[in-house]
Amino acid sequence: MIAKASLAMIRALHRRKGREEAGRFLVQGAKLLRELLASGWPVEAIHATAEAAERLMLKDAVIHPPHVLERMGTLESGNEVVAVVPIPPVPVLDVPGEGELLIALDGIADPGNLGTLLRIADWFGVGRMLISHGSVDLFNPKCVQASMGALFRVGVERADLATRLDALRAAGATLYLATMDGAPVFDLALQRPAVLVLGSESHGLSSAVRGLGGTAIAVPRVGGSESLNVSMAASALCMEFTRQALSR
C-alpha cells in the first residue's frame, strides 16, 4: 500500500498541473541526486531500489522494488532513485551588480533547451536568469535532467519579461537582444552590467521585448547554415561576454 500511494503521488509530478498543485518536482538519477544533496536544497523524500540506496549510502531512502521505481521515474532507463523536492519560492532579481551578466529567456518552449541554457549560464558564471511566463516549466523532468545540476545553482525568476527588463535597464543594466540581424558580437565593446535576451526557437523575441529597444547582437555567420538554436547562440554569445570581461 505504501508503494501504491507513493507511486500515484510521484506519477502526478510527471505533469505540470500535478507539480503546480503539489508544489513539488522530481530529481532523478544518481548524479543529479548528488548535485541536489550538495546544493543544500530541501528534500522531502528519496525513493530508491535497495541496491541504489546501498551504493549511494542513502540511509533514509524509501526502498521499493525496481519495477516500482521504473514506473515512478521518467527516464528511458536507469530509474533507480527518485527524489521528491519542494519547489522553492520564486526569487526576484534585484539591482544588477557591477560587472554582472544576466540571461533573459523569451518564450522558450523546449524543456531540453531550457535545461541546457541553465547549464550554459552556470558554466559562464551567470548566477541569475529571467524567464517569461510563456516559457516551458522550469521543473519539467526533461529540463531538470538537461540542467545537469545547474538548476540548483542558478536563480531563476519567472516574470512579465518586458516589465522586468525595463526595470533592470532603469537600474543601470544594458540590454543586448540576440537576433539574426544584429551587429556581429565580436565588433562590439560589451558593457556590464548587462542582460542578454534570447528568444524562442521558432519565433524569436516577442514584439513587447523588441519594443524596449536595446542593442541587437548576433553570432556572425560564415557558413551556409540557416540558423543556430537558442542554446548554441547563448553559448557563443556568453563566450564573447566572458572573453571581453577577462581581457580587461
PDB file of C-alpha atoms in Angstrom, residues 17-237:
ATOM      1  CA  LYS A  17      -0.502  20.592 -13.346  1.00  0.00           C
ATOM      2  CA  GLY A  18       0.458  17.970 -10.765  1.00  0.00           C
ATOM      3  CA  ARG A  19       3.698  19.793  -9.936  1.00  0.00           C
ATOM      4  CA  GLU A  20       1.929  23.121  -9.553  1.00  0.00           C
ATOM      5  CA  GLU A  21      -0.814  21.675  -7.359  1.00  0.00           C
ATOM      6  CA  ALA A  22       1.601  19.764  -5.119  1.00  0.00           C
ATOM      7  CA  GLY A  23       4.383  22.356  -5.132  1.00  0.00           C
ATOM      8  CA  ARG A  24       6.841  19.518  -5.742  1.00  0.00           C
ATOM      9  CA  PHE A  25       9.066  18.243  -8.544  1.00  0.00           C
ATOM     10  CA  LEU A  26      11.289  15.241  -9.242  1.00  0.00           C
ATOM     11  CA  VAL A  27      15.058  14.854  -9.263  1.00  0.00           C
ATOM     12  CA  GLN A  28      16.126  11.570 -10.820  1.00  0.00           C
ATOM     13  CA  GLY A  29      19.298   9.555 -11.149  1.00  0.00           C
ATOM     14  CA  ALA A  30      22.416   9.206  -9.030  1.00  0.00           C
ATOM     15  CA  LYS A  31      24.351  12.143 -10.492  1.00  0.00           C
ATOM     16  CA  LEU A  32      21.552  14.679 -10.099  1.00  0.00           C
ATOM     17  CA  LEU A  33      20.787  13.395  -6.619  1.00  0.00           C
ATOM     18  CA  ARG A  34      24.399  14.077  -5.602  1.00  0.00           C
ATOM     19  CA  GLU A  35      24.116  17.591  -7.046  1.00  0.00           C
ATOM     20  CA  LEU A  36      20.857  18.110  -5.180  1.00  0.00           C
ATOM     21  CA  LEU A  37      22.244  16.954  -1.826  1.00  0.00           C
ATOM     22  CA  ALA A  38      25.377  19.084  -2.271  1.00  0.00           C
ATOM     23  CA  SER A  39      23.265  22.164  -3.048  1.00  0.00           C
ATOM     24  CA  GLY A  40      21.548  22.285   0.320  1.00  0.00           C
ATOM     25  CA  TRP A  41      18.064  22.390  -1.229  1.00  0.00           C
ATOM     26  CA  PRO A  42      15.409  20.758   0.971  1.00  0.00           C
ATOM     27  CA  VAL A  43      14.431  17.210   0.051  1.00  0.00           C
ATOM     28  CA  GLU A  44      11.072  15.775   1.025  1.00  0.00           C
ATOM     29  CA  ALA A  45      11.746  12.112   0.256  1.00  0.00           C
ATOM     30  CA  ILE A  46      14.126   9.857  -1.639  1.00  0.00           C
ATOM     31  CA  HIS A  47      12.789   6.678  -3.227  1.00  0.00           C
ATOM     32  CA  ALA A  48      15.323   4.097  -4.363  1.00  0.00           C
ATOM     33  CA  THR A  49      15.974   0.471  -5.085  1.00  0.00           C
ATOM     34  CA  ALA A  50      17.785  -1.411  -2.322  1.00  0.00           C
ATOM     35  CA  GLU A  51      20.908  -1.685  -4.474  1.00  0.00           C
ATOM     36  CA  ALA A  52      20.975   2.057  -5.276  1.00  0.00           C
ATOM     37  CA  ALA A  53      20.356   3.023  -1.651  1.00  0.00           C
ATOM     38  CA  GLU A  54      23.278   0.888  -0.513  1.00  0.00           C
ATOM     39  CA  ARG A  55      25.616   2.089  -3.266  1.00  0.00           C
ATOM     40  CA  LEU A  56      24.785   5.756  -2.712  1.00  0.00           C
ATOM     41  CA  MET A  57      24.663   5.388   1.098  1.00  0.00           C
ATOM     42  CA  LEU A  58      21.098   6.710   1.312  1.00  0.00           C
ATOM     43  CA  LYS A  59      20.228   5.817   4.889  1.00  0.00           C
ATOM     44  CA  ASP A  60      16.801   7.491   4.848  1.00  0.00           C
ATOM     45  CA  ALA A  61      15.629   6.348   1.420  1.00  0.00           C
ATOM     46  CA  VAL A  62      12.270   4.635   0.998  1.00  0.00           C
ATOM     47  CA  ILE A  63      13.031   1.283  -0.608  1.00  0.00           C
ATOM     48  CA  HIS A  64      10.972  -0.105  -3.498  1.00  0.00           C
ATOM     49  CA  PRO A  65      11.363  -2.975  -5.955  1.00  0.00           C
ATOM     50  CA  PRO A  66      12.978  -1.999  -9.281  1.00  0.00           C
ATOM     51  CA  HIS A  67       9.712  -2.330 -11.240  1.00  0.00           C
ATOM     52  CA  VAL A  68       8.079   0.273  -8.968  1.00  0.00           C
ATOM     53  CA  LEU A  69      10.969   2.721  -9.461  1.00  0.00           C
ATOM     54  CA  GLU A  70      10.647   2.227 -13.234  1.00  0.00           C
ATOM     55  CA  ARG A  71       7.059   3.441 -13.020  1.00  0.00           C
ATOM     56  CA  MET A  72       7.955   6.326 -10.699  1.00  0.00           C
ATOM     57  CA  GLY A  73      10.674   7.743 -12.929  1.00  0.00           C
ATOM     58  CA  THR A  74      10.513   9.364 -16.346  1.00  0.00           C
ATOM     59  CA  LEU A  75      13.928   8.236 -17.634  1.00  0.00           C
ATOM     60  CA  GLU A  76      14.030   5.764 -20.502  1.00  0.00           C
ATOM     61  CA  SER A  77      16.208   3.514 -18.346  1.00  0.00           C
ATOM     62  CA  GLY A  78      18.042   3.570 -15.037  1.00  0.00           C
ATOM     63  CA  ASN A  79      15.171   4.698 -12.837  1.00  0.00           C
ATOM     64  CA  GLU A  80      16.837   3.602  -9.603  1.00  0.00           C
ATOM     65  CA  VAL A  81      16.489   6.721  -7.456  1.00  0.00           C
ATOM     66  CA  VAL A  82      13.802   9.419  -7.476  1.00  0.00           C
ATOM     67  CA  ALA A  83      13.753  12.356  -5.069  1.00  0.00           C
ATOM     68  CA  VAL A  84      10.695  14.482  -4.318  1.00  0.00           C
ATOM     69  CA  VAL A  85      11.714  18.105  -3.834  1.00  0.00           C
ATOM     70  CA  PRO A  86       9.639  21.145  -2.788  1.00  0.00           C
ATOM     71  CA  ILE A  87       9.517  23.857  -5.452  1.00  0.00           C
ATOM     72  CA  PRO A  88      11.317  26.864  -3.924  1.00  0.00           C
ATOM     73  CA  PRO A  89       9.830  30.382  -3.790  1.00  0.00           C
ATOM     74  CA  VAL A  90      10.372  32.386  -6.971  1.00  0.00           C
ATOM     75  CA  PRO A  91      13.288  34.797  -6.427  1.00  0.00           C
ATOM     76  CA  VAL A  92      13.018  38.411  -7.532  1.00  0.00           C
ATOM     77  CA  LEU A  93      16.094  39.778  -9.260  1.00  0.00           C
ATOM     78  CA  ASP A  94      17.254  42.988  -7.644  1.00  0.00           C
ATOM     79  CA  VAL A  95      19.554  45.668  -8.998  1.00  0.00           C
ATOM     80  CA  PRO A  96      22.270  44.047 -11.135  1.00  0.00           C
ATOM     81  CA  GLY A  97      25.688  44.049  -9.546  1.00  0.00           C
ATOM     82  CA  GLU A  98      28.672  45.832 -11.035  1.00  0.00           C
ATOM     83  CA  GLY A  99      30.057  43.730 -13.861  1.00  0.00           C
ATOM     84  CA  GLU A 100      27.176  41.238 -13.665  1.00  0.00           C
ATOM     85  CA  LEU A 101      25.716  39.421 -16.667  1.00  0.00           C
ATOM     86  CA  LEU A 102      22.140  38.121 -16.515  1.00  0.00           C
ATOM     87  CA  ILE A 103      20.328  35.993 -19.086  1.00  0.00           C
ATOM     88  CA  ALA A 104      16.662  36.547 -20.000  1.00  0.00           C
ATOM     89  CA  LEU A 105      14.652  33.993 -21.992  1.00  0.00           C
ATOM     90  CA  ASP A 106      11.591  34.955 -24.005  1.00  0.00           C
ATOM     91  CA  GLY A 107       9.146  32.154 -24.774  1.00  0.00           C
ATOM     92  CA  ILE A 108      11.471  29.124 -24.636  1.00  0.00           C
ATOM     93  CA  ALA A 109       9.263  26.130 -25.448  1.00  0.00           C
ATOM     94  CA  ASP A 110      11.589  23.138 -25.363  1.00  0.00           C
ATOM     95  CA  PRO A 111      12.408  21.806 -21.861  1.00  0.00           C
ATOM     96  CA  GLY A 112      15.688  20.312 -23.025  1.00  0.00           C
ATOM     97  CA  ASN A 113      16.777  23.692 -24.361  1.00  0.00           C
ATOM     98  CA  LEU A 114      15.821  25.424 -21.115  1.00  0.00           C
ATOM     99  CA  GLY A 115      17.838  22.910 -19.115  1.00  0.00           C
ATOM    100  CA  THR A 116      20.808  23.324 -21.444  1.00  0.00           C
ATOM    101  CA  LEU A 117      20.557  27.119 -21.125  1.00  0.00           C
ATOM    102  CA  LEU A 118      20.736  26.755 -17.350  1.00  0.00           C
ATOM    103  CA  ARG A 119      23.854  24.636 -17.774  1.00  0.00           C
ATOM    104  CA  ILE A 120      25.399  27.247 -20.089  1.00  0.00           C
ATOM    105  CA  ALA A 121      24.605  30.020 -17.621  1.00  0.00           C
ATOM    106  CA  ASP A 122      26.218  28.033 -14.820  1.00  0.00           C
ATOM    107  CA  TRP A 123      29.338  27.340 -16.914  1.00  0.00           C
ATOM    108  CA  PHE A 124      29.871  31.025 -17.668  1.00  0.00           C
ATOM    109  CA  GLY A 125      29.184  32.170 -14.105  1.00  0.00           C
ATOM    110  CA  VAL A 126      25.764  33.669 -14.814  1.00  0.00           C
ATOM    111  CA  GLY A 127      24.084  33.260 -11.446  1.00  0.00           C
ATOM    112  CA  ARG A 128      20.674  34.719 -12.252  1.00  0.00           C
ATOM    113  CA  MET A 129      18.182  34.241 -15.053  1.00  0.00           C
ATOM    114  CA  LEU A 130      14.793  35.636 -16.073  1.00  0.00           C
ATOM    115  CA  ILE A 131      12.231  33.569 -17.982  1.00  0.00           C
ATOM    116  CA  SER A 132       8.955  34.770 -19.434  1.00  0.00           C
ATOM    117  CA  HIS A 133       5.583  33.474 -18.287  1.00  0.00           C
ATOM    118  CA  GLY A 134       5.193  31.874 -21.715  1.00  0.00           C
ATOM    119  CA  SER A 135       8.279  29.692 -21.342  1.00  0.00           C
ATOM    120  CA  VAL A 136       8.221  25.985 -20.518  1.00  0.00           C
ATOM    121  CA  ASP A 137       8.023  24.844 -16.891  1.00  0.00           C
ATOM    122  CA  LEU A 138      11.399  25.090 -15.178  1.00  0.00           C
ATOM    123  CA  PHE A 139      10.689  21.886 -13.233  1.00  0.00           C
ATOM    124  CA  ASN A 140       9.734  19.754 -16.217  1.00  0.00           C
ATOM    125  CA  PRO A 141      11.678  16.474 -15.780  1.00  0.00           C
ATOM    126  CA  LYS A 142      13.454  16.943 -19.138  1.00  0.00           C
ATOM    127  CA  CYS A 143      14.558  20.431 -18.089  1.00  0.00           C
ATOM    128  CA  VAL A 144      15.780  19.218 -14.710  1.00  0.00           C
ATOM    129  CA  GLN A 145      17.791  16.408 -16.337  1.00  0.00           C
ATOM    130  CA  ALA A 146      19.266  18.640 -19.051  1.00  0.00           C
ATOM    131  CA  SER A 147      20.399  21.212 -16.484  1.00  0.00           C
ATOM    132  CA  MET A 148      22.825  18.627 -15.013  1.00  0.00           C
ATOM    133  CA  GLY A 149      22.528  20.262 -11.587  1.00  0.00           C
ATOM    134  CA  ALA A 150      22.729  23.888 -12.767  1.00  0.00           C
ATOM    135  CA  LEU A 151      19.100  24.303 -11.691  1.00  0.00           C
ATOM    136  CA  PHE A 152      20.322  24.209  -8.085  1.00  0.00           C
ATOM    137  CA  ARG A 153      22.893  26.974  -8.619  1.00  0.00           C
ATOM    138  CA  VAL A 154      21.255  29.481 -10.967  1.00  0.00           C
ATOM    139  CA  GLY A 155      18.491  31.656  -9.518  1.00  0.00           C
ATOM    140  CA  VAL A 156      15.526  31.868 -11.913  1.00  0.00           C
ATOM    141  CA  GLU A 157      12.706  34.410 -11.797  1.00  0.00           C
ATOM    142  CA  ARG A 158       9.593  33.851 -13.929  1.00  0.00           C
ATOM    143  CA  ALA A 159       8.060  37.222 -14.683  1.00  0.00           C
ATOM    144  CA  ASP A 160       6.439  39.545 -17.192  1.00  0.00           C
ATOM    145  CA  LEU A 161       9.627  39.838 -19.186  1.00  0.00           C
ATOM    146  CA  ALA A 162       9.188  43.248 -20.803  1.00  0.00           C
ATOM    147  CA  THR A 163       8.292  44.855 -17.464  1.00  0.00           C
ATOM    148  CA  ARG A 164      11.242  43.310 -15.627  1.00  0.00           C
ATOM    149  CA  LEU A 165      13.706  44.104 -18.413  1.00  0.00           C
ATOM    150  CA  ASP A 166      12.580  47.723 -18.407  1.00  0.00           C
ATOM    151  CA  ALA A 167      13.147  47.862 -14.641  1.00  0.00           C
ATOM    152  CA  LEU A 168      16.604  46.291 -14.937  1.00  0.00           C
ATOM    153  CA  ARG A 169      17.548  48.773 -17.639  1.00  0.00           C
ATOM    154  CA  ALA A 170      16.366  51.638 -15.414  1.00  0.00           C
ATOM    155  CA  ALA A 171      18.599  50.204 -12.683  1.00  0.00           C
ATOM    156  CA  GLY A 172      21.637  50.506 -14.946  1.00  0.00           C
ATOM    157  CA  ALA A 173      21.787  47.296 -16.991  1.00  0.00           C
ATOM    158  CA  THR A 174      22.450  47.356 -20.742  1.00  0.00           C
ATOM    159  CA  LEU A 175      20.039  45.202 -22.763  1.00  0.00           C
ATOM    160  CA  TYR A 176      21.505  43.028 -25.520  1.00  0.00           C
ATOM    161  CA  LEU A 177      18.957  41.378 -27.799  1.00  0.00           C
ATOM    162  CA  ALA A 178      20.102  38.239 -29.629  1.00  0.00           C
ATOM    163  CA  THR A 179      18.695  38.466 -33.179  1.00  0.00           C
ATOM    164  CA  MET A 180      19.651  37.159 -36.608  1.00  0.00           C
ATOM    165  CA  ASP A 181      20.015  40.715 -37.930  1.00  0.00           C
ATOM    166  CA  GLY A 182      22.039  42.086 -35.009  1.00  0.00           C
ATOM    167  CA  ALA A 183      25.517  43.544 -35.125  1.00  0.00           C
ATOM    168  CA  PRO A 184      28.351  40.968 -35.006  1.00  0.00           C
ATOM    169  CA  VAL A 185      29.063  40.498 -31.318  1.00  0.00           C
ATOM    170  CA  PHE A 186      32.833  40.429 -31.925  1.00  0.00           C
ATOM    171  CA  ASP A 187      32.708  44.023 -33.221  1.00  0.00           C
ATOM    172  CA  LEU A 188      31.182  45.469 -30.049  1.00  0.00           C
ATOM    173  CA  ALA A 189      32.636  46.579 -26.729  1.00  0.00           C
ATOM    174  CA  LEU A 190      30.128  44.824 -24.489  1.00  0.00           C
ATOM    175  CA  GLN A 191      29.082  46.795 -21.431  1.00  0.00           C
ATOM    176  CA  ARG A 192      28.221  45.454 -17.984  1.00  0.00           C
ATOM    177  CA  PRO A 193      26.051  45.122 -16.004  1.00  0.00           C
ATOM    178  CA  ALA A 194      24.124  43.557 -18.844  1.00  0.00           C
ATOM    179  CA  VAL A 195      21.144  41.379 -19.678  1.00  0.00           C
ATOM    180  CA  LEU A 196      21.480  39.033 -22.647  1.00  0.00           C
ATOM    181  CA  VAL A 197      17.983  38.403 -24.018  1.00  0.00           C
ATOM    182  CA  LEU A 198      17.318  35.321 -26.139  1.00  0.00           C
ATOM    183  CA  GLY A 199      14.070  34.424 -27.876  1.00  0.00           C
ATOM    184  CA  SER A 200      12.179  31.251 -28.626  1.00  0.00           C
ATOM    185  CA  GLU A 201      13.465  28.632 -31.013  1.00  0.00           C
ATOM    186  CA  SER A 202      10.787  29.287 -33.645  1.00  0.00           C
ATOM    187  CA  HIS A 203       9.515  32.841 -33.100  1.00  0.00           C
ATOM    188  CA  GLY A 204      12.466  34.818 -31.802  1.00  0.00           C
ATOM    189  CA  LEU A 205      11.903  37.752 -29.480  1.00  0.00           C
ATOM    190  CA  SER A 206       8.387  38.982 -28.760  1.00  0.00           C
ATOM    191  CA  SER A 207       7.259  42.385 -30.003  1.00  0.00           C
ATOM    192  CA  ALA A 208       6.984  43.615 -26.410  1.00  0.00           C
ATOM    193  CA  VAL A 209      10.640  42.819 -25.742  1.00  0.00           C
ATOM    194  CA  ARG A 210      11.783  44.206 -29.102  1.00  0.00           C
ATOM    195  CA  GLY A 211       9.850  47.372 -28.353  1.00  0.00           C
ATOM    196  CA  LEU A 212      12.084  48.096 -25.373  1.00  0.00           C
ATOM    197  CA  GLY A 213      14.995  48.855 -27.647  1.00  0.00           C
ATOM    198  CA  GLY A 214      18.434  47.679 -26.668  1.00  0.00           C
ATOM    199  CA  THR A 215      21.443  46.617 -28.677  1.00  0.00           C
ATOM    200  CA  ALA A 216      20.763  43.861 -31.213  1.00  0.00           C
ATOM    201  CA  ILE A 217      23.667  41.406 -31.419  1.00  0.00           C
ATOM    202  CA  ALA A 218      24.335  38.242 -33.382  1.00  0.00           C
ATOM    203  CA  VAL A 219      26.838  35.438 -33.779  1.00  0.00           C
ATOM    204  CA  PRO A 220      28.483  36.116 -37.173  1.00  0.00           C
ATOM    205  CA  ARG A 221      27.592  33.540 -39.811  1.00  0.00           C
ATOM    206  CA  VAL A 222      30.404  32.346 -42.045  1.00  0.00           C
ATOM    207  CA  GLY A 223      28.989  29.103 -43.469  1.00  0.00           C
ATOM    208  CA  GLY A 224      25.674  28.170 -45.035  1.00  0.00           C
ATOM    209  CA  SER A 225      23.553  27.014 -42.084  1.00  0.00           C
ATOM    210  CA  GLU A 226      20.285  28.886 -41.780  1.00  0.00           C
ATOM    211  CA  SER A 227      20.380  29.411 -38.034  1.00  0.00           C
ATOM    212  CA  LEU A 228      21.655  28.325 -34.621  1.00  0.00           C
ATOM    213  CA  ASN A 229      19.328  27.007 -31.975  1.00  0.00           C
ATOM    214  CA  VAL A 230      18.953  29.130 -28.861  1.00  0.00           C
ATOM    215  CA  SER A 231      21.388  27.048 -26.793  1.00  0.00           C
ATOM    216  CA  MET A 232      24.125  27.290 -29.421  1.00  0.00           C
ATOM    217  CA  ALA A 233      23.632  31.042 -29.737  1.00  0.00           C
ATOM    218  CA  ALA A 234      23.658  31.512 -25.975  1.00  0.00           C
ATOM    219  CA  SER A 235      26.919  29.603 -25.626  1.00  0.00           C
ATOM    220  CA  ALA A 236      28.669  31.605 -28.340  1.00  0.00           C
ATOM    221  CA  LEU A 237      27.441  34.957 -27.038  1.00  0.00           C
TER     222      LEU A 237
END
